[in-house]
Coordinates of C-alpha atoms in Angstrom, one line a residue:
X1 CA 99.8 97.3 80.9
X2 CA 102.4 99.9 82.1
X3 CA 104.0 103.2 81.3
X4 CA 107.8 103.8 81.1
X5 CA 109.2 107.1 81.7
X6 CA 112.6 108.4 83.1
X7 CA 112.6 111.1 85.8
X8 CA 116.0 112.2 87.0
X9 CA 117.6 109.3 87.7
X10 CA 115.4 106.8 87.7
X11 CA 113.1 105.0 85.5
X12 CA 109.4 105.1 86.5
X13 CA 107.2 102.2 85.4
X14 CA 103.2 102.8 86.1
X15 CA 101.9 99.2 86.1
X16 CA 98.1 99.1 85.7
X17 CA 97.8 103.1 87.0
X18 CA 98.3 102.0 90.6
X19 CA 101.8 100.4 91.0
X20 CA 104.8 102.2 90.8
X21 CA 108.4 101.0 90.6
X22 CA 111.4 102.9 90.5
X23 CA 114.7 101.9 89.2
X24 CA 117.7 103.4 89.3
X25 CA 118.7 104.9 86.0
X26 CA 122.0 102.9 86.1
X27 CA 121.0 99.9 86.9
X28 CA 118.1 100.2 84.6
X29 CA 120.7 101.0 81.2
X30 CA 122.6 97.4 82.2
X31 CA 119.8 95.4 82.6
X32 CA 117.9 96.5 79.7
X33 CA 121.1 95.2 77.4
X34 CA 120.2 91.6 78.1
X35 CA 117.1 91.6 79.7
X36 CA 113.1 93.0 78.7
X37 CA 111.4 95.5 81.1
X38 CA 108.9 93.3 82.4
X39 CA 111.6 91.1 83.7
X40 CA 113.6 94.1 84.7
X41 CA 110.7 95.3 86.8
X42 CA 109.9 91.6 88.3
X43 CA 113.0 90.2 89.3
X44 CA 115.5 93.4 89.7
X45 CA 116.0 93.9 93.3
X46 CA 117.4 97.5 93.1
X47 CA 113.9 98.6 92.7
X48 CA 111.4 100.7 95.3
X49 CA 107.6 100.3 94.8
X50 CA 105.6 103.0 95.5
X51 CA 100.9 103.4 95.5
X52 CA 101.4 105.6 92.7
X53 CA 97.5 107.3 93.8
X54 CA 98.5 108.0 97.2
X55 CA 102.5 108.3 96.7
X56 CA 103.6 106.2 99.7
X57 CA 106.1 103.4 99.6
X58 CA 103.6 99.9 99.1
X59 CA 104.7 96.0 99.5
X60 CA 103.5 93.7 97.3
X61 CA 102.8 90.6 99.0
X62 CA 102.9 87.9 97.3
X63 CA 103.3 83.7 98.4
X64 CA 106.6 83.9 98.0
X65 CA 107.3 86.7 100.2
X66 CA 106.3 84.7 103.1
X67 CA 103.8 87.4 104.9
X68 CA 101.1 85.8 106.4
X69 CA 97.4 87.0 104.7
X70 CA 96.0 87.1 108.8
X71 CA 96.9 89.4 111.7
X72 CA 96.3 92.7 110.0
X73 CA 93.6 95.4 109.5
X74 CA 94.9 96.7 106.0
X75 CA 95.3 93.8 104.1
X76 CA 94.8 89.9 103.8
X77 CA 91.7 88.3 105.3
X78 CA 90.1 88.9 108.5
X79 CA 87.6 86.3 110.0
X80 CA 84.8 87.7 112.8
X81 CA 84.1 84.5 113.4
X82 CA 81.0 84.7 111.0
X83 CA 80.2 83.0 107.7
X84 CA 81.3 86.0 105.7
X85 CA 85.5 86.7 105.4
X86 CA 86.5 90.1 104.6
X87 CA 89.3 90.4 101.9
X88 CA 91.5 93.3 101.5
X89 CA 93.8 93.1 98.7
X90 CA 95.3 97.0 99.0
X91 CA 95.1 100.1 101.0
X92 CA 94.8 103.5 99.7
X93 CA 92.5 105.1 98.0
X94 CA 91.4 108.0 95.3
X95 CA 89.8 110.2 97.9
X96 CA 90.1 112.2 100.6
X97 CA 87.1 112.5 102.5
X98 CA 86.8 114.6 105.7
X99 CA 85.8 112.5 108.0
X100 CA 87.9 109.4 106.9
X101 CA 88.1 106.8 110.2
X102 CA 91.6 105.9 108.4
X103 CA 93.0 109.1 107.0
X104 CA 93.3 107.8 103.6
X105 CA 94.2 109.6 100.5
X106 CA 96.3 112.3 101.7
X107 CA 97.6 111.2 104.8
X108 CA 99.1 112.6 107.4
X109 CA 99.3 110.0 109.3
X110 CA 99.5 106.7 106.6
X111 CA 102.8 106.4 105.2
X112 CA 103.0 102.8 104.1
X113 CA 100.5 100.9 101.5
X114 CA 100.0 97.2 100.8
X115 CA 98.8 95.1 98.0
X116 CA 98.3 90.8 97.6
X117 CA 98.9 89.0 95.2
X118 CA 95.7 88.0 93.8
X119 CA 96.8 84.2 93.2
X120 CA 98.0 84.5 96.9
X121 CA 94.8 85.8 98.4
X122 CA 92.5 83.5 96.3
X123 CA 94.7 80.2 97.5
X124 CA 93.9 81.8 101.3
X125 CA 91.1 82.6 101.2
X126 CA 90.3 79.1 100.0
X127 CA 91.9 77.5 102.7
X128 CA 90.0 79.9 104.7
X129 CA 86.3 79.0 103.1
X130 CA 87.1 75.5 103.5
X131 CA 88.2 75.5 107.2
X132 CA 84.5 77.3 107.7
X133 CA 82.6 75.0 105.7
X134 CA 84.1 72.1 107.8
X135 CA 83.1 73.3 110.7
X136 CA 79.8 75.0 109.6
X137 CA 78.1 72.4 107.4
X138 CA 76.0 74.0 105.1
X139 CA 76.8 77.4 105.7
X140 CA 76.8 80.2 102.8
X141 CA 80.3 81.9 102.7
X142 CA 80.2 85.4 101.9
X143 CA 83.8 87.4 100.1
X144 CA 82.8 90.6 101.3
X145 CA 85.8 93.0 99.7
X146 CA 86.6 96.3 101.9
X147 CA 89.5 97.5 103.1
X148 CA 91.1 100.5 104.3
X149 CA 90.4 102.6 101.2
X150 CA 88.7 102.2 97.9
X151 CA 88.5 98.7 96.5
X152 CA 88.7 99.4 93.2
X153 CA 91.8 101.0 92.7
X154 CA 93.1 97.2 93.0
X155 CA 94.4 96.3 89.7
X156 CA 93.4 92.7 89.2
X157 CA 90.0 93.5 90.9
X158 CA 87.6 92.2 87.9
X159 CA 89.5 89.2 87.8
X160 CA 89.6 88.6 92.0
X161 CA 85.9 89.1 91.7
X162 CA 85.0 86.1 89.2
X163 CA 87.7 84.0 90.8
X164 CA 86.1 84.7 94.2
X165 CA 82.7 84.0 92.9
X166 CA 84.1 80.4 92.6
X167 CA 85.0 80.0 96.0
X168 CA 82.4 81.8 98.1
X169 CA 78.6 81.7 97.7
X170 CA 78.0 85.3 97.5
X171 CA 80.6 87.8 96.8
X172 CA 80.4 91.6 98.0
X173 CA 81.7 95.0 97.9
X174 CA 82.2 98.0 99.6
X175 CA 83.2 101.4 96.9
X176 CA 82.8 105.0 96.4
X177 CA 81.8 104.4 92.8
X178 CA 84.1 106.9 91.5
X179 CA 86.0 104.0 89.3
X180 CA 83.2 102.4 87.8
X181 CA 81.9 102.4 84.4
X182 CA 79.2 100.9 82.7
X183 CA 81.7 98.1 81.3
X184 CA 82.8 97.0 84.4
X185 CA 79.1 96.7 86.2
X186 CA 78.0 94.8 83.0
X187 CA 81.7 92.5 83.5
X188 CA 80.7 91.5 86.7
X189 CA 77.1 90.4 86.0
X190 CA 77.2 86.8 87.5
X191 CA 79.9 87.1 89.4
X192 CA 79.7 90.3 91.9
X193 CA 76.0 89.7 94.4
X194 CA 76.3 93.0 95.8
X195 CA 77.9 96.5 95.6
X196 CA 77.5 98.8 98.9
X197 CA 78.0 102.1 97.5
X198 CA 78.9 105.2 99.6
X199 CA 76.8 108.4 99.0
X200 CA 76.9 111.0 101.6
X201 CA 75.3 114.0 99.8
X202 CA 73.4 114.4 96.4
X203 CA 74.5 118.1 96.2
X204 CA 77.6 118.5 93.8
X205 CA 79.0 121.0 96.1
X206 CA 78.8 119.5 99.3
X207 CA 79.7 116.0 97.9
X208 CA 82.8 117.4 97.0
X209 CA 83.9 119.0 100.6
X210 CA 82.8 115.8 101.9
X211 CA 84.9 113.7 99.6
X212 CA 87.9 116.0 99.7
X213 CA 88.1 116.4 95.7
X214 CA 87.0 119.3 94.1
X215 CA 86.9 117.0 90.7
X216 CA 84.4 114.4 92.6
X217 CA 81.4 113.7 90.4
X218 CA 77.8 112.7 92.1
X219 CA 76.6 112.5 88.9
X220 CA 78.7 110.0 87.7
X221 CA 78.4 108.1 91.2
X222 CA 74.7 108.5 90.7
X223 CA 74.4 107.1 87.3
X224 CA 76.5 104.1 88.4
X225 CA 73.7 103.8 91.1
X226 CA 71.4 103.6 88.3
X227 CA 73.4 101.1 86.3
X228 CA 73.8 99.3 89.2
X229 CA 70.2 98.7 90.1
X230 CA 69.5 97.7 86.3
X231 CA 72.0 95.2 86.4
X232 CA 71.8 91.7 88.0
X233 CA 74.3 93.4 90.7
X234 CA 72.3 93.9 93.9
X235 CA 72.7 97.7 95.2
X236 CA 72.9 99.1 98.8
X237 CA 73.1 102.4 100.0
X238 CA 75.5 103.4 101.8
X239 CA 75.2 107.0 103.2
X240 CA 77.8 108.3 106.6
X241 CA 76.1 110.8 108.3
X242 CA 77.7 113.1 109.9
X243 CA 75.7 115.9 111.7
X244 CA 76.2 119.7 111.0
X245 CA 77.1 118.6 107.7
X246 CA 75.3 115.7 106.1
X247 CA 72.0 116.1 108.2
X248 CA 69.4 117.1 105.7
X249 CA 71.0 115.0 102.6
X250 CA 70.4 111.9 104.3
X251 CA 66.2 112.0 103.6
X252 CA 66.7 112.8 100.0
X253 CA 69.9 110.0 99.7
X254 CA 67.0 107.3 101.1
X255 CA 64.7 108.5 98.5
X256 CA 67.0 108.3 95.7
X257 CA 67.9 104.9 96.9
X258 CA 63.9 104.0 96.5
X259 CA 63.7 105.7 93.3
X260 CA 66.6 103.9 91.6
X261 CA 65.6 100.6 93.0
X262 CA 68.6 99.5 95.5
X263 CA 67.7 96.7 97.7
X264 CA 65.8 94.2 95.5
X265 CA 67.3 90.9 97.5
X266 CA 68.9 92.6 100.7
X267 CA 68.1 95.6 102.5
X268 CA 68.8 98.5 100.3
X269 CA 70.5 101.0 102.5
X270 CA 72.8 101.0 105.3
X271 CA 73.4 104.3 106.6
X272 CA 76.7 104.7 109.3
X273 CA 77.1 106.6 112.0
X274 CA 80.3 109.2 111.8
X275 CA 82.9 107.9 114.9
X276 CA 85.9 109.7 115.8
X277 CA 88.9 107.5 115.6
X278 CA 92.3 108.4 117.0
X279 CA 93.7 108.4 113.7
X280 CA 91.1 109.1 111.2
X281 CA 89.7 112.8 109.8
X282 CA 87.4 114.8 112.6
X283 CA 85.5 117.6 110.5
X284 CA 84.8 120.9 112.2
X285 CA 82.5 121.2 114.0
X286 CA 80.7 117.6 113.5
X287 CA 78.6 116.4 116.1
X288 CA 79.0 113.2 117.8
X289 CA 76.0 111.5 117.9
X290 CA 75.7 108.4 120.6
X291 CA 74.3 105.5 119.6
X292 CA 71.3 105.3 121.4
X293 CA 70.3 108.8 119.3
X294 CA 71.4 107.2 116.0
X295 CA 69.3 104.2 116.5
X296 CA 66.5 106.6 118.0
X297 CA 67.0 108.9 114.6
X298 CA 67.0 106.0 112.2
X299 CA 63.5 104.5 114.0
X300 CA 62.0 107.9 113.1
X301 CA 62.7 107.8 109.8
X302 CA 62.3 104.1 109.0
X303 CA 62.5 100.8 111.2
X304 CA 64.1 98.9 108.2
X305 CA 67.0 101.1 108.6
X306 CA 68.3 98.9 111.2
X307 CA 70.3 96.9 110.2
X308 CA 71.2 92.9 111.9
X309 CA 73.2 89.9 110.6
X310 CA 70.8 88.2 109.9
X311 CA 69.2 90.3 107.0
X312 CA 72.1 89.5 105.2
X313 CA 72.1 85.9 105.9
X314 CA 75.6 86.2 108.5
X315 CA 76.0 83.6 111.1
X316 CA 78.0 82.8 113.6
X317 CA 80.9 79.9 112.1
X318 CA 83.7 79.3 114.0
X319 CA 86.6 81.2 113.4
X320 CA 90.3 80.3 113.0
X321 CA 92.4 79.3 116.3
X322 CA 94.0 82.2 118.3
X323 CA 97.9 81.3 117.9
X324 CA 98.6 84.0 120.8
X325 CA 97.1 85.2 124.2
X326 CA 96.9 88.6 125.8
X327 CA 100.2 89.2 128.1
X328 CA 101.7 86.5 125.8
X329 CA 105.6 87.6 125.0
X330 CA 106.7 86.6 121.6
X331 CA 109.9 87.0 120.0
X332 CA 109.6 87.7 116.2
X333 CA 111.8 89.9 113.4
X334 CA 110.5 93.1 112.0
X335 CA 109.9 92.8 108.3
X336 CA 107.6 95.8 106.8
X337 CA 107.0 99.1 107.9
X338 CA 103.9 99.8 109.1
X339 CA 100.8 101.7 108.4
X340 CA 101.7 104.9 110.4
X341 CA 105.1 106.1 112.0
X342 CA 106.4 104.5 114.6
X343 CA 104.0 100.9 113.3
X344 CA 106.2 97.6 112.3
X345 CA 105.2 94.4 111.2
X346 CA 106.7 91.2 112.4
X347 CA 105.6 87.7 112.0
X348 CA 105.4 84.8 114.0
X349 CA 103.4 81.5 113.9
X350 CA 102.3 82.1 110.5
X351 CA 100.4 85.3 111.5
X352 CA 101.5 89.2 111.0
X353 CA 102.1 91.1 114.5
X354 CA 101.7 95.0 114.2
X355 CA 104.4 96.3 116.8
X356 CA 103.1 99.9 117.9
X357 CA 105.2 102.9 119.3
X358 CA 108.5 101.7 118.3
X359 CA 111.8 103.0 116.4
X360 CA 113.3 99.8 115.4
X361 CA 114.1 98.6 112.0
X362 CA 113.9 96.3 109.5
X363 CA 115.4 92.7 109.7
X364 CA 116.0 93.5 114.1
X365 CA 114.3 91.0 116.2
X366 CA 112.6 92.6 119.2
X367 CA 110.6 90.9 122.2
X368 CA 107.0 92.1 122.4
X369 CA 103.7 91.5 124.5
X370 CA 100.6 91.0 122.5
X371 CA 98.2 93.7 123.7
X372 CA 95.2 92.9 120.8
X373 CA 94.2 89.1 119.7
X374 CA 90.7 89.8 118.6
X375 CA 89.9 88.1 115.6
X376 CA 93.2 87.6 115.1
X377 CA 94.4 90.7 114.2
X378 CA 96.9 90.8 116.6
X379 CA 99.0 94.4 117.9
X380 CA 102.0 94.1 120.5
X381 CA 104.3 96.4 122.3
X382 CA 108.0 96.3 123.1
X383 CA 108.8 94.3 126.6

């Protein structure tokens, strides 16, 4: 379950290939006298905790650390006020591609990481499902599991998956394929409706600039394809194209997807359109296509390659309450760093604030203005 290994002086634990904690060496020699490592690495509190993939500090959110599962992008639950709930259990992620909306991998920008609990996020989203299904008599609820990275570097991810798939109707996910094996596709028969699986180029070389890896395999993300489609797991497509680079790959991407027999109970491809964010990656020389040309683009090629809600059975359900208004001034204490420099997190009324352009610390309490409320993700600024 982990590895032990002492550098310096410290003692590094690798839990699970993902979670790292660091101890100091000292503290580490009088605790082992009386007490085993795993209790050592749960309850010492001289410990840091690092995403030992991306190497930036990470919480670990559990119930008991008393951060709210709803007001964030990175982690938790977010509800669109649709029948499906998106559940992000970590950041981070085992790529770096070039055109990354995030900047995840090797960041620039990202300097903290997150992780939940998976008993934590089950019991919410729960609560969650059951507020919709109150509200929405009859609907289907879909665990759709995204996130601001790859998926599957989440430890406990085969076992959030089954334990989902008693909670929601139809359970989903979005990955680069990279970590899956023939094992795990045949370990989530019955439990997992639908892998989305990101493809931007069949060509070895140019998969690899794209991703950002010079060790990233197509082959092995095309065989999972393959495995996928000859599983009970449902397969879609999921291509970004991004012009000057990606232009020409995305015909023979859409044929692969027909020859290996994606889309057998939802549509079987759902190719992206490449947006510059103001954080994320912004590849020489791409071309920013508007939407009307992308929609214009995908028509010529195939009218089933637009996409609406309602091919994959989403519907409007009422979402959860707003607990604050635009303007609104709330007075909360900082508790985590945030995603980027100059980002904290505060929480108030059982929801997580992210506090933007500010060089306060941990434990102050600051005065803010909430500036974001939709779908209660919620940002703020100092007042």
């Amino acid at each position: 379950m982990f590895r032990k290994t002492f550098e310096g002086n410290e003692v590094v634990f690798v839990i699970r290939d993902v979670i790292e904690v660091r101890i100091p060496r000292k503290v580490y020699e009088k605790y082992s006298r009386r007490y085993s490592d795993e209790e050592i690495i749960t309850y010492c509190e001289h410990k840091n905790i690092y995403n030992h993939i991306t190497k930036r500090r990470m919480y670990y959110i559990t119930k008991e650390s008393g951060i709210p599962l709803i007001g964030h992008t990175a982690f938790g639950l977010i509800d669109r006020g649709t029948n499906l709930i998106q559940v992000r259990p970590c950041s981070g992620c085992n790529l770096n591609c070039i055109f990354c909306s995030v900047d995840e991998g090797i960041s620039k920008t990202r300097v903290t990481d997150y992780m939940v609990d998976p008993d934590y996020l089950l019991e919410e989203f729960e609560k969650l499902a059951e507020f919709k299904r109150r509200h929405c008599k009859g609907v289907k609820i879909e665990a759709h599991i995204d996130g601001q990275g790859e998926p599957f570097i989440y430890p406990y991810m085969i076992d959030l998956i089954k334990r989902l798939k008693d909670i929601a109707d139809i359970v989903s996910v979005q990955t680069n394929g990279t970590l899956l094996d023939e094992k795990k596709i045949s370990e989530l028969e019955g439990y997992l409706d639908r892998i989305n699986l990101s493809i931007n180029s069949l060509d070895a070389k140019k998969a690899k600039l794209l991703a950002g890896r010079a060790d990233y395999d197509v082959d092995h993300v095309k065989s999972i394809a393959k495995e996928i489609a000859d599983s009970e797991i449902d397969l879609l497509i999921a291509p970004v194209w991004i012009p000057k680079y990606n232009d020409e790959d995305i015909m023979e991407i859409l044929e692969f997807g027909k020859r290996t027999g994606a889309g057998r109970m939802w549509k079987p491809f759902g190719v992206q359109k490449y947006i510059k964010y103001r954080f994320g990656r912004h590849p020489k020389g791409a071309k920013i296509m508007s939407f009307r040309d992308f929609y214009s683009r995908l028509r010529e090629i195939d009218r089933n390659l637009i996409l609406s809600p309602r091919d994959f059975g989403i519907v409007k359900c009422k979402s959860l309450p707003k607990r604050f208004k635009i303007g609104e001034r709330v007075k909360l204490r900082l508790e985590m760093y945030g995603r980027i420099k100059g980002e904290m997190i505060g929480i108030a009324r059982d929801r997580v604030i992210q506090v933007v352009d500010t060089n306060k610390k941990i434990g102050e309490v600051v005065n803010v203005r909430i500036t974001r409320n939709q779908h209660n993700i919620y940002v703020a600024t100092h007042v």
